[in-house]
C-alpha cells in the first residue's frame, strides 16, 4: 500500500482532482500522474498482459518500462505514469491486448 | 588468405549450405534424410540478414510478371506449405502459424484498379503460368473480408491461395530441427574463399577454420553474387531496400492479409512496403517513406490511426538483377549449387521439399532451367 | 517538371519553411540538459530544450519546481540544488518543449547556400486529453542528455504488482509525496538505494528491511580505489547517510539469492532470500529493487553512435571524447547518458558540451572555448573523484545480472532466462537473432529492460565477452508513436513512388 505524506510535511498546495477508476470515483491532487494517483488509492495492478494475462502494475514511474498501461478516457495502452490526472478523467484496467475500434 | 592451410576441425560434410537464413535453412532442412552429414554456415549476429526483415507473406498473386515459370514455381510452393508446417510442428513442437485463407491487394481509385487489372491479366496470360483462381472485388466485397476497410479502398484483387506465416517462428523451427538432428549449425563462419579440389570436394575458408564438403549450396543472400564468382558463375545482384512499420499488438481483427497490411498470429501488425534503390544502407529508416506507408495504411484501415508503431524495419531484398530467383548448378564447378531469391518465406516449402531432393540427387530438374544465370548472359548479348 | 511534381516541390518548400530551425537541440531536461541549454543560449546559440516530462528536472531533480514535499529536510540539499538550474534556464531565452518525446533523428541533405546539413528531428507532443501530435524541427547540432535508467534486476517475481524500482519510489515521493506503508522492503545495492531509505526515514516512513545484495568480496575489490573516495565529496555525505540508515533499518548483508512471491490475489505477498547460507522469508506489501543505473542508450544507438562496453559497470556507453562528441558528426552526449557519473558531473559535462558546440558552430573561437570550459572541467574532475570506489563496490553480483530458469528476462514479451539460455546453447549468435527467435526486445520498452540481460546470458552460455556479443540493433522510432501521427508527416514524390507502385 501507499499513502500520501500529510501536512505539515507536505504542502497540499495543488487543487483536488477527481478521476474515475474502474467506475469508482477517486480524489487525487493536481500534478499527480495517473500512476501516482493509483498507488495513493491502494491500486498496484493496472493491467493484464497481452501475452499471458498476468497482472502488472507501474514499475519504473519514468516512462521506460511500459508496464503501467491503462485505458484513459477510452483510449487504450496509455502510460499511466506519463499522464497527468485531469478532472473527470476515466481510468480503466487494460485487459490484455488493446482492441481496434473499427 | 592463408586459411586454406588451416586444418578443418570437422570431417568432410556431404553438403555444406552457405547461409543460415530462411533459404539456406529450408534447403538444409529438406536435405536431411537424403544426405548423411550437413553443415549450415552462417555469419555473425549483425550481417545483411534479409530473413529478419520480411513481411511473412506466403504469397502468389504478385509473382511472375515477366517470367511465367516463376508464378508456376510459386504456386507449387504455396500448395506444399501445409505439409511443411505440419512436419515442423510434429518434429519441433513449434507452430509456425500458417494461415492460408486468401489474400488481397487493396486498390484506391480507378487508376489503380485499371492498372492492376491489366497487370494481372497480362501475368496470367504468359506462357508457363498455371492459371489459378483470382477475382477483382469491389469495396463491399473486400470490406466483408477486412473489417473496417477504409472508403478509399475502392477495389481489391483477391486469390484464395495467398496467406501468411510467422517467419521468425519458421526460422527458429528450422534451427531447432537442426539441433535435434545431425545438421551442424556453424555461426561466425562467414565464407571468404571457395576452392574446388581435384576430387571434386570443396573447401570453404572461414575465420574459424576451413570446412570441407562434397557438395555446396550457396544460399548467402546478398553475398551470393560474390560467392557465385568463386564458383565461376556470374550472378548480378541488385539489392532493393524495403521499409516496414510494425504496430503494437492488438486483439485479432484481420484474418485476410493484404500485401501492404497484415496482422500476425501474435496480434502485431505489419505495414509495408517500399521499394527503394538505396545500395546497402539497411540501417536507416527514412521519415518520408514511413509517412507514406503510414498514410496508406490509415487510408486502408482508418481504425489503425491510434495504434502505435513500435518499430520500423529497413531490410534489403535479395534480388538478382531482374528480380527473379536463381537456381543453378555451376557448370565450371559441378557440385556447387546457387539458390537466390527474395521470397524465402513463400518458397520455403518448395525449397525444402522439391529443390533439396534435386540437390541431393545431384542435378536440378529441367523445369528450373529458366532460373539459371544463363538468362543474364542472353541479355548481355 | 509536370504540374503535379512542381506542386509537390512547392508544397515541400512551404513545409520546410514552417519547420522551426535551431542551432542546437538539447534532448532531456535533467541537470546535463538544463546546464547545456542555459550555457548555449547564453553564448548566443538559438537553442531548444526538449523533454518528455511536463516539467524540467529530469529524474534526479524530478518535480523540483512543483513538489508537494516542501520540508527540505526530507529530500535533502542535493535534491534542492536542482532549483538552481531551473531559474537560469527560464531566463536564458532557450525554447522549452515539454511533454515532448523525440522518436526520430535523421541527417538532412546538405542545404543550398553551403549551410551545414544538420538533422531533422521528429517528436510527439501529448497534452492532457488530446490526441498526440507529431512535429518536426531542424537543428545543426544535437546534445543528447537523456540520462540513465534503472539497471534491470531480474529476480523471480520481479514483474509482480507490488514490486517497483527504488527510482520509482523516489519519483512517487518527489512528484506526489506518496510513500509506501505497510511492510516495505528495499533490496539490492548502490548509493540510490540508501539515499531513498534516508529520504523515507526523514519522511517518517517505516522500512522493514534492506536486503543488501552487495557481495562482501566487493569490498576487497573496491579497496584500491578507496583513497580517491576518501578525498571525494561522497565520503562525508555517504557516511552520515549510511549511519542514519543502518541505525534505523534492519539490514541483511550478503544476500546471494532473492525471490518475490505472489499471494492468492496474484500480487506480491512474500520475499524469500538467502544470506549467510540460510534461506528466510518475509511477508511484504512492497518490494523496491535497485542495483544501480545504466546509461539510456536507445537514442544514441538508433542514431548510429559508436558504443563500448564498460567492464567496471557491466553496461554499454556511447563513445565520447572530452567534449562529449560522439562518432556521429554534430552529435554530442552529456550527463549520465554518456556514462554514469552522477548529477553534479552531469551539469559540468552539459556546460562543457555546450561550449564545444558554440565553437563548432563558429560562435566562439577555440581559445575562448578552452577558457570557458576550464572551470567546468576542473569541477568535473572534482565531481567524479571517488566514483570508481562506488562503482566497484556496488557492481551487481553475477547471479543478479545473469538469471536462470523461469525468471522473466523480457518483461514485455515474457521470455524467460531458460528460453534465452537454450537458444544461446543451440547456437543463436547474438541478441538480434535472439530477438528474432523469442521476441525479446520487440515490445514497447524496446529492450530497455531486457537488453543488458540478454547480452549477458548469451555471453554466459557461449563463454564470450559481452562486448563481443553485442546488443540489439535499434532504429527509430525510439518510442512508440501512433500510425496517425506518422501519417501527418511530410511525404515526397520519391517516397510515394517507392510505396505506391501501380502504373498503367
PDB file of C-alpha atoms in Angstrom, chain A residues 98 100-102, chain B residues 247 250 253 261 269 271 297-298 300-308, chain C residues 482-484:
ATOM      1  CA  UNK A  98      -5.892  -3.373 -26.982  1.00  0.00           C
ATOM      2  CA  UNK A 100      -9.022  -1.760 -32.671  1.00  0.00           C
ATOM      3  CA  UNK A 101     -12.220   0.262 -32.827  1.00  0.00           C
ATOM      4  CA  UNK A 102     -13.498  -0.326 -36.352  1.00  0.00           C
TER       5      UNK A 102
ATOM      6  CA  UNK B 247       2.483  -1.803 -34.871  1.00  0.00           C
ATOM      7  CA  UNK B 250      -3.967  -5.609 -30.690  1.00  0.00           C
ATOM      8  CA  UNK B 253      -9.084  -8.305 -36.110  1.00  0.00           C
ATOM      9  CA  UNK B 261      -1.040  -4.561 -44.321  1.00  0.00           C
ATOM     10  CA  UNK B 269       0.567  -5.504 -37.411  1.00  0.00           C
ATOM     11  CA  UNK B 271       2.663  -2.103 -42.569  1.00  0.00           C
ATOM     12  CA  UNK B 297      -2.225   2.169 -44.019  1.00  0.00           C
ATOM     13  CA  UNK B 298      -4.513   4.656 -42.334  1.00  0.00           C
ATOM     14  CA  UNK B 300      -6.689   1.234 -45.842  1.00  0.00           C
ATOM     15  CA  UNK B 301      -7.868   0.723 -42.260  1.00  0.00           C
ATOM     16  CA  UNK B 302      -8.722   4.026 -40.572  1.00  0.00           C
ATOM     17  CA  UNK B 303      -9.163   2.462 -37.127  1.00  0.00           C
ATOM     18  CA  UNK B 304      -5.403   1.893 -37.030  1.00  0.00           C
ATOM     19  CA  UNK B 305      -4.822   5.622 -36.713  1.00  0.00           C
ATOM     20  CA  UNK B 306      -4.466   5.406 -32.923  1.00  0.00           C
ATOM     21  CA  UNK B 307      -2.463   2.206 -32.846  1.00  0.00           C
ATOM     22  CA  UNK B 308       1.210   2.822 -32.173  1.00  0.00           C
TER      23      UNK B 308
ATOM     24  CA  UNK C 482       0.795   6.381 -33.416  1.00  0.00           C
ATOM     25  CA  UNK C 483       0.288   5.494 -37.048  1.00  0.00           C
ATOM     26  CA  UNK C 484      -1.915   8.543 -37.407  1.00  0.00           C
TER      27      UNK C 484
END
